[in-house]
mmCIF file with all atom_site columns, C-alpha atoms in Angstrom:
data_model
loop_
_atom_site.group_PDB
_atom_site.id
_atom_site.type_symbol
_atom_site.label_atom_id
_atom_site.label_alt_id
_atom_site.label_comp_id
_atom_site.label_asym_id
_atom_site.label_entity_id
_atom_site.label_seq_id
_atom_site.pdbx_PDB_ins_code
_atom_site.Cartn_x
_atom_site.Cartn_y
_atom_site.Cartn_z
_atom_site.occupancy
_atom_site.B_iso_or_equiv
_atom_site.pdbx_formal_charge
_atom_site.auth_seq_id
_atom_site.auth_comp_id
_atom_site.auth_asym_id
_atom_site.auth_atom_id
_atom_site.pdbx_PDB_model_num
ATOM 1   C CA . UNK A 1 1   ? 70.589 25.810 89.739  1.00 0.00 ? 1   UNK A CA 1
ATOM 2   C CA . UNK A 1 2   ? 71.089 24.492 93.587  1.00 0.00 ? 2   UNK A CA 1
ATOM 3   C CA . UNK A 1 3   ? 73.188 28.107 93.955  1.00 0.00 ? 3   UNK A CA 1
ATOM 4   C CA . UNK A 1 4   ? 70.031 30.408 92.588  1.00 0.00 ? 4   UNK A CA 1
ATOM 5   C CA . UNK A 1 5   ? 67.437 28.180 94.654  1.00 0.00 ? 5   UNK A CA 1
ATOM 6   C CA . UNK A 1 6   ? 70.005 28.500 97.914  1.00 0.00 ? 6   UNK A CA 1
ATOM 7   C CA . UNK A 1 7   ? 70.116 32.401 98.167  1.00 0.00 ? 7   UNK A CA 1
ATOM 8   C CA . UNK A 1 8   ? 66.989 33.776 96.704  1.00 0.00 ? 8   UNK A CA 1
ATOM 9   C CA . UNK A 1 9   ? 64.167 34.036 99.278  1.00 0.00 ? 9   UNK A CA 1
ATOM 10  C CA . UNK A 1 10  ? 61.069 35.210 98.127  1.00 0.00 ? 10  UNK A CA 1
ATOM 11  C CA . UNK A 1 11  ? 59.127 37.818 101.219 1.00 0.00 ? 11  UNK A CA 1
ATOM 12  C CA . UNK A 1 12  ? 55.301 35.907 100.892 1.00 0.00 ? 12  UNK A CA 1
ATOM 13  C CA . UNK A 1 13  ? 54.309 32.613 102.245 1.00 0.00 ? 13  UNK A CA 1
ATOM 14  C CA . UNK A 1 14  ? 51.493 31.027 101.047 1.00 0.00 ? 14  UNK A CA 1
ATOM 15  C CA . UNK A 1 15  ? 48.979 32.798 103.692 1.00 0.00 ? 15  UNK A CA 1
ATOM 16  C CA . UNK A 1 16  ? 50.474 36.458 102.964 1.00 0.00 ? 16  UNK A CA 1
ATOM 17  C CA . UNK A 1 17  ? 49.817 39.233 100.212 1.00 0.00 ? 17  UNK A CA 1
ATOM 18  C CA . UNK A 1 18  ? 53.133 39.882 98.179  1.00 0.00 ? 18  UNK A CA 1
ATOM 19  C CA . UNK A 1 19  ? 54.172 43.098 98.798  1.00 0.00 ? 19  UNK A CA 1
ATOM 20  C CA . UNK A 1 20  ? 55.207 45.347 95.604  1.00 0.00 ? 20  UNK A CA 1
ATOM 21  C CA . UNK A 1 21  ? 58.777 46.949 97.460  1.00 0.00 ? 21  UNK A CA 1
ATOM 22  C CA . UNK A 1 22  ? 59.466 42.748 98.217  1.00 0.00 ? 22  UNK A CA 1
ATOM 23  C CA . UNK A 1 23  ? 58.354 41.950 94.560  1.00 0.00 ? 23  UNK A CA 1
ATOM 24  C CA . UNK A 1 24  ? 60.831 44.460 92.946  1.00 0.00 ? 24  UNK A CA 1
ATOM 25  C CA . UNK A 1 25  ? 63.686 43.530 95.507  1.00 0.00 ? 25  UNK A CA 1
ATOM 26  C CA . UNK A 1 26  ? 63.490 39.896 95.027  1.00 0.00 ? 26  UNK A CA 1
ATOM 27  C CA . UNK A 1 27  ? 63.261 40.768 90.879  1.00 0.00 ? 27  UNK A CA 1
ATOM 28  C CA . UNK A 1 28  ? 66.581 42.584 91.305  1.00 0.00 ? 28  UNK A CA 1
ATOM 29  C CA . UNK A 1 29  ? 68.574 39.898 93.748  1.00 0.00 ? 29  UNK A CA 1
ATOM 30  C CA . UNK A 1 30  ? 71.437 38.725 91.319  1.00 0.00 ? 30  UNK A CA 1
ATOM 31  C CA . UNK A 1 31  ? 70.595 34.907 91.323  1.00 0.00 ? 31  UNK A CA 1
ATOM 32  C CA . UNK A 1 32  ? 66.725 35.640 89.529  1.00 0.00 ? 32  UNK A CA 1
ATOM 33  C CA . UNK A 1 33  ? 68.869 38.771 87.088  1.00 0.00 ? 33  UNK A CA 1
ATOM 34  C CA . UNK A 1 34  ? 71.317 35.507 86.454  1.00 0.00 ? 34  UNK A CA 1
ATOM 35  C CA . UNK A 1 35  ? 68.804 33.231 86.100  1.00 0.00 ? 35  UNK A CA 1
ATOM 36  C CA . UNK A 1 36  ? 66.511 35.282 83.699  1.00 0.00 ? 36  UNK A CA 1
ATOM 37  C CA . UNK A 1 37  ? 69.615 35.706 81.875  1.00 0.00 ? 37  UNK A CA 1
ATOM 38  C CA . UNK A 1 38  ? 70.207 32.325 81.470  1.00 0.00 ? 38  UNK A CA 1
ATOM 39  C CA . UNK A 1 39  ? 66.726 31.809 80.088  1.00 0.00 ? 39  UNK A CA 1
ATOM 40  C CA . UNK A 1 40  ? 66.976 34.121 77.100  1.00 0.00 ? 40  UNK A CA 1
ATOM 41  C CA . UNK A 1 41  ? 70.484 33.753 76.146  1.00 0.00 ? 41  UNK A CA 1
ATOM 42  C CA . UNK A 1 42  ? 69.940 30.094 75.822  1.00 0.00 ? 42  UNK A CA 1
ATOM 43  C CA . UNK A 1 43  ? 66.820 30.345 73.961  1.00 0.00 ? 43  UNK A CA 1
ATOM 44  C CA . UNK A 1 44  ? 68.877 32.671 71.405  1.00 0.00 ? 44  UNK A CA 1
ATOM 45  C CA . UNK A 1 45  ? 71.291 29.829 71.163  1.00 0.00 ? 45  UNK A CA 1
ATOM 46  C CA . UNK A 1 46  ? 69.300 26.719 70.688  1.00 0.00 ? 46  UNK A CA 1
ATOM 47  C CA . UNK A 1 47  ? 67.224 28.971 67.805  1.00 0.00 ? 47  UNK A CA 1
ATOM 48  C CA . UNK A 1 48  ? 63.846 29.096 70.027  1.00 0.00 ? 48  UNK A CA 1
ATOM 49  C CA . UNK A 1 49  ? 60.982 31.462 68.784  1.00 0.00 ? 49  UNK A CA 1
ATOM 50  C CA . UNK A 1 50  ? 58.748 31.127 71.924  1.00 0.00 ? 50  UNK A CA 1
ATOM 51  C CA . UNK A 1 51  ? 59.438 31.000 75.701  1.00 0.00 ? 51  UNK A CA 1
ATOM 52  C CA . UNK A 1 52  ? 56.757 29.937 77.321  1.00 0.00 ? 52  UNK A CA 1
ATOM 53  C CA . UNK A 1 53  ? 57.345 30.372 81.582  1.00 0.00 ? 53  UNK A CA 1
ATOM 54  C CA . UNK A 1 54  ? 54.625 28.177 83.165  1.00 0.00 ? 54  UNK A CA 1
ATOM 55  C CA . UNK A 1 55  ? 53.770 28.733 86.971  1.00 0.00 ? 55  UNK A CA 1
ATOM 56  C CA . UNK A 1 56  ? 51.527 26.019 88.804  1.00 0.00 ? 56  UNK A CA 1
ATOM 57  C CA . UNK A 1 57  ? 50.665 25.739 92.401  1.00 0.00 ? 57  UNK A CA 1
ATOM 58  C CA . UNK A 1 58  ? 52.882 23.122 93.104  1.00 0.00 ? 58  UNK A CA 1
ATOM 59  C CA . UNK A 1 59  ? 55.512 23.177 89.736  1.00 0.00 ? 59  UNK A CA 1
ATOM 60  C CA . UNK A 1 60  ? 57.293 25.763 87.409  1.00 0.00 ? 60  UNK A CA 1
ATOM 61  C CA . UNK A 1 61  ? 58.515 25.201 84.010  1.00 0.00 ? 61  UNK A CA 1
ATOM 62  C CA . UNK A 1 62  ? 60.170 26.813 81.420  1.00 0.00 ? 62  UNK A CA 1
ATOM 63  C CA . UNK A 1 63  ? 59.310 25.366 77.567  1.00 0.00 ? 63  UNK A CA 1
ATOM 64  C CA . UNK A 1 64  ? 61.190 26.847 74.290  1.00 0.00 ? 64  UNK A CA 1
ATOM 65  C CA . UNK A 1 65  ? 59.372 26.208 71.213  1.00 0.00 ? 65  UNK A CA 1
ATOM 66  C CA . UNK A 1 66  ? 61.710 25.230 68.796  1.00 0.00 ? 66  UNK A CA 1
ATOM 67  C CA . UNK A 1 67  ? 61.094 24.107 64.760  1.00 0.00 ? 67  UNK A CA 1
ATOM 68  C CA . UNK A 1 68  ? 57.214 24.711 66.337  1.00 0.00 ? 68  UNK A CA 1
ATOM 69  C CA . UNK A 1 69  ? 57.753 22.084 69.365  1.00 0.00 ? 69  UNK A CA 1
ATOM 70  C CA . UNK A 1 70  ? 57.911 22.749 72.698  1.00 0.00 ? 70  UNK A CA 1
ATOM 71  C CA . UNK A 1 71  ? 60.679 21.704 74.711  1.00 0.00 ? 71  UNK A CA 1
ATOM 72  C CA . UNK A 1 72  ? 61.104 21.457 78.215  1.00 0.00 ? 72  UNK A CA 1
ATOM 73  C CA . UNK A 1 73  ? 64.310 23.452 79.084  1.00 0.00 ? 73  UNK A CA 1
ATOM 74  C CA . UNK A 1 74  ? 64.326 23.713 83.259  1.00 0.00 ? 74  UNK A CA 1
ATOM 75  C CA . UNK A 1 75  ? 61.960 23.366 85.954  1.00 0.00 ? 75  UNK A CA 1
ATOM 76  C CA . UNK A 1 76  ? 63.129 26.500 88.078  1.00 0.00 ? 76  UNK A CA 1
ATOM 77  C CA . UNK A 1 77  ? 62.298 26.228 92.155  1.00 0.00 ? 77  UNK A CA 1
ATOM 78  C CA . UNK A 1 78  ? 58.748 27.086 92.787  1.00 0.00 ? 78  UNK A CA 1
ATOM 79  C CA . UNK A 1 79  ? 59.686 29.549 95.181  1.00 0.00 ? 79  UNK A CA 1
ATOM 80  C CA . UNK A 1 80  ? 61.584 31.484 92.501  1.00 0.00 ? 80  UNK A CA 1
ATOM 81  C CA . UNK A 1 81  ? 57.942 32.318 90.779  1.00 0.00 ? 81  UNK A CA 1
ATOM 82  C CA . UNK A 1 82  ? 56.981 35.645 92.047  1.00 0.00 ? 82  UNK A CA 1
ATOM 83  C CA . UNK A 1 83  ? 60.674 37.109 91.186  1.00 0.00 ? 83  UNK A CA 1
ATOM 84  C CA . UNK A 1 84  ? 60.955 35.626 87.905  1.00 0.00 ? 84  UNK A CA 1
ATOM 85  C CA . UNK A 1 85  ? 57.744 36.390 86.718  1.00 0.00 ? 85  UNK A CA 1
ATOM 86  C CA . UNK A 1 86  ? 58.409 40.218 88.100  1.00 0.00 ? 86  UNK A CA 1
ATOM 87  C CA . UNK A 1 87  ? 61.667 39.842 86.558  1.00 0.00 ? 87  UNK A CA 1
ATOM 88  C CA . UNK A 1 88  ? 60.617 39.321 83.217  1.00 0.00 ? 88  UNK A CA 1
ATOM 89  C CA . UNK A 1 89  ? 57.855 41.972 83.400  1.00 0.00 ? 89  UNK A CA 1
ATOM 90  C CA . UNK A 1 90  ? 60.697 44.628 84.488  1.00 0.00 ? 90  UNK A CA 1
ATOM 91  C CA . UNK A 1 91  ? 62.627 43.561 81.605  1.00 0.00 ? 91  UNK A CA 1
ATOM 92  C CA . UNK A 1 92  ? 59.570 44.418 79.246  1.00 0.00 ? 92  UNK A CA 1
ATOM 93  C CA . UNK A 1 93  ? 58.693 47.647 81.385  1.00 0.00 ? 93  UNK A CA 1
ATOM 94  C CA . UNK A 1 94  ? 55.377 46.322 82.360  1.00 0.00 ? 94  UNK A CA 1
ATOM 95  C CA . UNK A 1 95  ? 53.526 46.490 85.760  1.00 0.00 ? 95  UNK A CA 1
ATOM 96  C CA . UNK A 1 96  ? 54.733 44.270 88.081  1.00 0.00 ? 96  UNK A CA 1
ATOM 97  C CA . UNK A 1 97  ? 51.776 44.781 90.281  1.00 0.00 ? 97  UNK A CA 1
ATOM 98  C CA . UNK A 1 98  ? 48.852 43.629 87.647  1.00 0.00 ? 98  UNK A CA 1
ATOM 99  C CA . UNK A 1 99  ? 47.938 39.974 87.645  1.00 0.00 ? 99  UNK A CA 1
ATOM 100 C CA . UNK A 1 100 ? 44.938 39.782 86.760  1.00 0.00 ? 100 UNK A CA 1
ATOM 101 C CA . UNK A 1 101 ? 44.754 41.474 83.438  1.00 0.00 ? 101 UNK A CA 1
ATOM 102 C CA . UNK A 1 102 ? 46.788 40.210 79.894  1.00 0.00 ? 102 UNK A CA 1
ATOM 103 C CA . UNK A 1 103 ? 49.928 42.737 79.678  1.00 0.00 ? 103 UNK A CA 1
ATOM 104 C CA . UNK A 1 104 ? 51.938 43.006 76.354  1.00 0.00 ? 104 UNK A CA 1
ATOM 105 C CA . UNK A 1 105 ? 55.506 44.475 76.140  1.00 0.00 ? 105 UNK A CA 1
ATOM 106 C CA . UNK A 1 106 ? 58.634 44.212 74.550  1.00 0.00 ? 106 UNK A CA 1
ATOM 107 C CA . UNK A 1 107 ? 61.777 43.128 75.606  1.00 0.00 ? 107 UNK A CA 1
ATOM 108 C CA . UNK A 1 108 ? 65.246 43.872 74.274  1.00 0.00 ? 108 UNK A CA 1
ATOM 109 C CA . UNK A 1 109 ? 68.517 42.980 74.311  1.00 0.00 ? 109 UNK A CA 1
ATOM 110 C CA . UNK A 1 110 ? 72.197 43.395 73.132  1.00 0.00 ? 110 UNK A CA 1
ATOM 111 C CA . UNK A 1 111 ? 73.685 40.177 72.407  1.00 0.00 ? 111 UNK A CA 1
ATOM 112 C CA . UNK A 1 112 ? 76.859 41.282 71.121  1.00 0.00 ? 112 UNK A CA 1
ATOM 113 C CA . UNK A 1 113 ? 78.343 44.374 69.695  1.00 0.00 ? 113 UNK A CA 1
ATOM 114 C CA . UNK A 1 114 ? 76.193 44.155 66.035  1.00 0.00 ? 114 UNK A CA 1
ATOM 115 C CA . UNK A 1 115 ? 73.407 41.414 67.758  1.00 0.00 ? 115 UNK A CA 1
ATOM 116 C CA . UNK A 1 116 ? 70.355 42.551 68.917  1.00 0.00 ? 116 UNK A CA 1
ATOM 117 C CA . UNK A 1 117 ? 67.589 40.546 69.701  1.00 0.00 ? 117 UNK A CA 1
ATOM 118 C CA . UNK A 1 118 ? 64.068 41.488 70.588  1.00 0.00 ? 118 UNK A CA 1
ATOM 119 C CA . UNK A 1 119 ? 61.189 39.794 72.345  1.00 0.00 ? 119 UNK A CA 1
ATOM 120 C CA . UNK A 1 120 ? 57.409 40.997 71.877  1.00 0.00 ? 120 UNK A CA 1
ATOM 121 C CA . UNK A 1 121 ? 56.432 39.566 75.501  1.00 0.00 ? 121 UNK A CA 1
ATOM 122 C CA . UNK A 1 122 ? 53.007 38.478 76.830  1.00 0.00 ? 122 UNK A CA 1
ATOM 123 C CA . UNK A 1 123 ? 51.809 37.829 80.273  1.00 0.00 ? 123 UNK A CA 1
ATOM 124 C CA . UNK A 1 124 ? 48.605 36.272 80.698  1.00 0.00 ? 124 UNK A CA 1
ATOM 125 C CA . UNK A 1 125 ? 46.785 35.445 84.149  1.00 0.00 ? 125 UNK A CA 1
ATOM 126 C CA . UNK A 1 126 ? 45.562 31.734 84.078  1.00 0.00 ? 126 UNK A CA 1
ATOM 127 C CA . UNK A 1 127 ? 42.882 30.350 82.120  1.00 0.00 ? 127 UNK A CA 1
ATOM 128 C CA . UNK A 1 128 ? 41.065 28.365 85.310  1.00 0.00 ? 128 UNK A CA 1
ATOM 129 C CA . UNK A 1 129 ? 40.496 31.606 87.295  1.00 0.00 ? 129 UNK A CA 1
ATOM 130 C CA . UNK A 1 130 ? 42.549 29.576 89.806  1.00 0.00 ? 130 UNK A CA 1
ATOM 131 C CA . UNK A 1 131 ? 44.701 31.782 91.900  1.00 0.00 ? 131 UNK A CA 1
ATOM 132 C CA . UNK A 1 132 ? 47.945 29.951 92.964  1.00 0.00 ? 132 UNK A CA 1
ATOM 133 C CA . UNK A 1 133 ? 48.607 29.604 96.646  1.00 0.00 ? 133 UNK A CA 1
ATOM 134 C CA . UNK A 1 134 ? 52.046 31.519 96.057  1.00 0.00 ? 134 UNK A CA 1
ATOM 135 C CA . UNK A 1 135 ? 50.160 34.805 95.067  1.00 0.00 ? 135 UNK A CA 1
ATOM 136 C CA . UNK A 1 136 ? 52.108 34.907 91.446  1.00 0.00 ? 136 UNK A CA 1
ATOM 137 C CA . UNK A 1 137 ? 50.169 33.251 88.574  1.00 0.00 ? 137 UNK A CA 1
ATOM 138 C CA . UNK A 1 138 ? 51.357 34.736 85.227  1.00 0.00 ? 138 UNK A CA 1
ATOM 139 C CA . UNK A 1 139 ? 52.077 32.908 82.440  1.00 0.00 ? 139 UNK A CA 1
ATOM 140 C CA . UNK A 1 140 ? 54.961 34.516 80.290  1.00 0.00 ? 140 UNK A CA 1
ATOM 141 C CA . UNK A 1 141 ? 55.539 33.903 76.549  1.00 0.00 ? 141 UNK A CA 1
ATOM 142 C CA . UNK A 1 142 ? 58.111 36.023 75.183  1.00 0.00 ? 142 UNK A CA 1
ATOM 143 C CA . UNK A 1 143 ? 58.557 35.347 70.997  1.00 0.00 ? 143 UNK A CA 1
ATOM 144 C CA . UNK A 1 144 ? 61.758 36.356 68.964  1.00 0.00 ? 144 UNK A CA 1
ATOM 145 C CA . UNK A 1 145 ? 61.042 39.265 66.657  1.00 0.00 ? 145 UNK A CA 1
#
């Protein structure tokens, strides 16, 4: 996890507009692809039918629900929210731009050569109208179909 957090750097600071070109760059950077990665094969693995990726202002988590409990898998760098979040929403083909509307998608995967495994994904803005001081503020849940 030290190896993601050490060479990702996210282009806003807590003052600054993210910028859509620096959203979709930091998305692609192979540490957030690996980590994002990570996230859903391991939720395939331990059997999880929810992934719930929680951004706060000053904490992120990532829960699985599994047997209807959540479970907290990993609490990813804060810094890492804006490219995960975008990251997940490229993966589903959704707008990468819009947080402050709900967004479904869907997003799909090859496991292995017969495995497939898809995701109906959802990506709400917060509850408390609350903005967070990063600029990124989505709340992913992505359920095995």
């Amino acid at each position: 996890m030290n190896e993601i957090q050490d060479e990702v750097e996210v282009g806003a600071s807590a003052e600054s507009e993210i910028n859509l070109t620096d959203l979709e760059r930091a998305a692609d950077d192979a540490p957030v692809v690996k980590l994002c990665n990570h996230l859903l094969l391991s939720a395939i693995q331990k059997g999880a039918s929810d992934i719930h990726v929680e951004p706060y202002e000053k904490s992120y988590r990532v829960r699985f629900r599994i047997d209807g409990v959540l479970h907290e898998e990993m609490s990813p760098p804060v810094k890492l929210k804006a490219a995960l979040s975008s990251r997940l929403k490229i993966m589903a083909h959704l707008d990468i731009a819009e947080r402050r509307l709900p967004q479904d998608g869907r997003i799909k995967l090859k496991v292995a050569k017969t495995r497939r495994w898809t995701s109906a994904s959802r990506f709400c803005p917060p509850c408390s109208g609350k903005r967070s001081s990063s600029g990124s503020s989505t709340r992913a849940i992505c359920s095995s179909t």
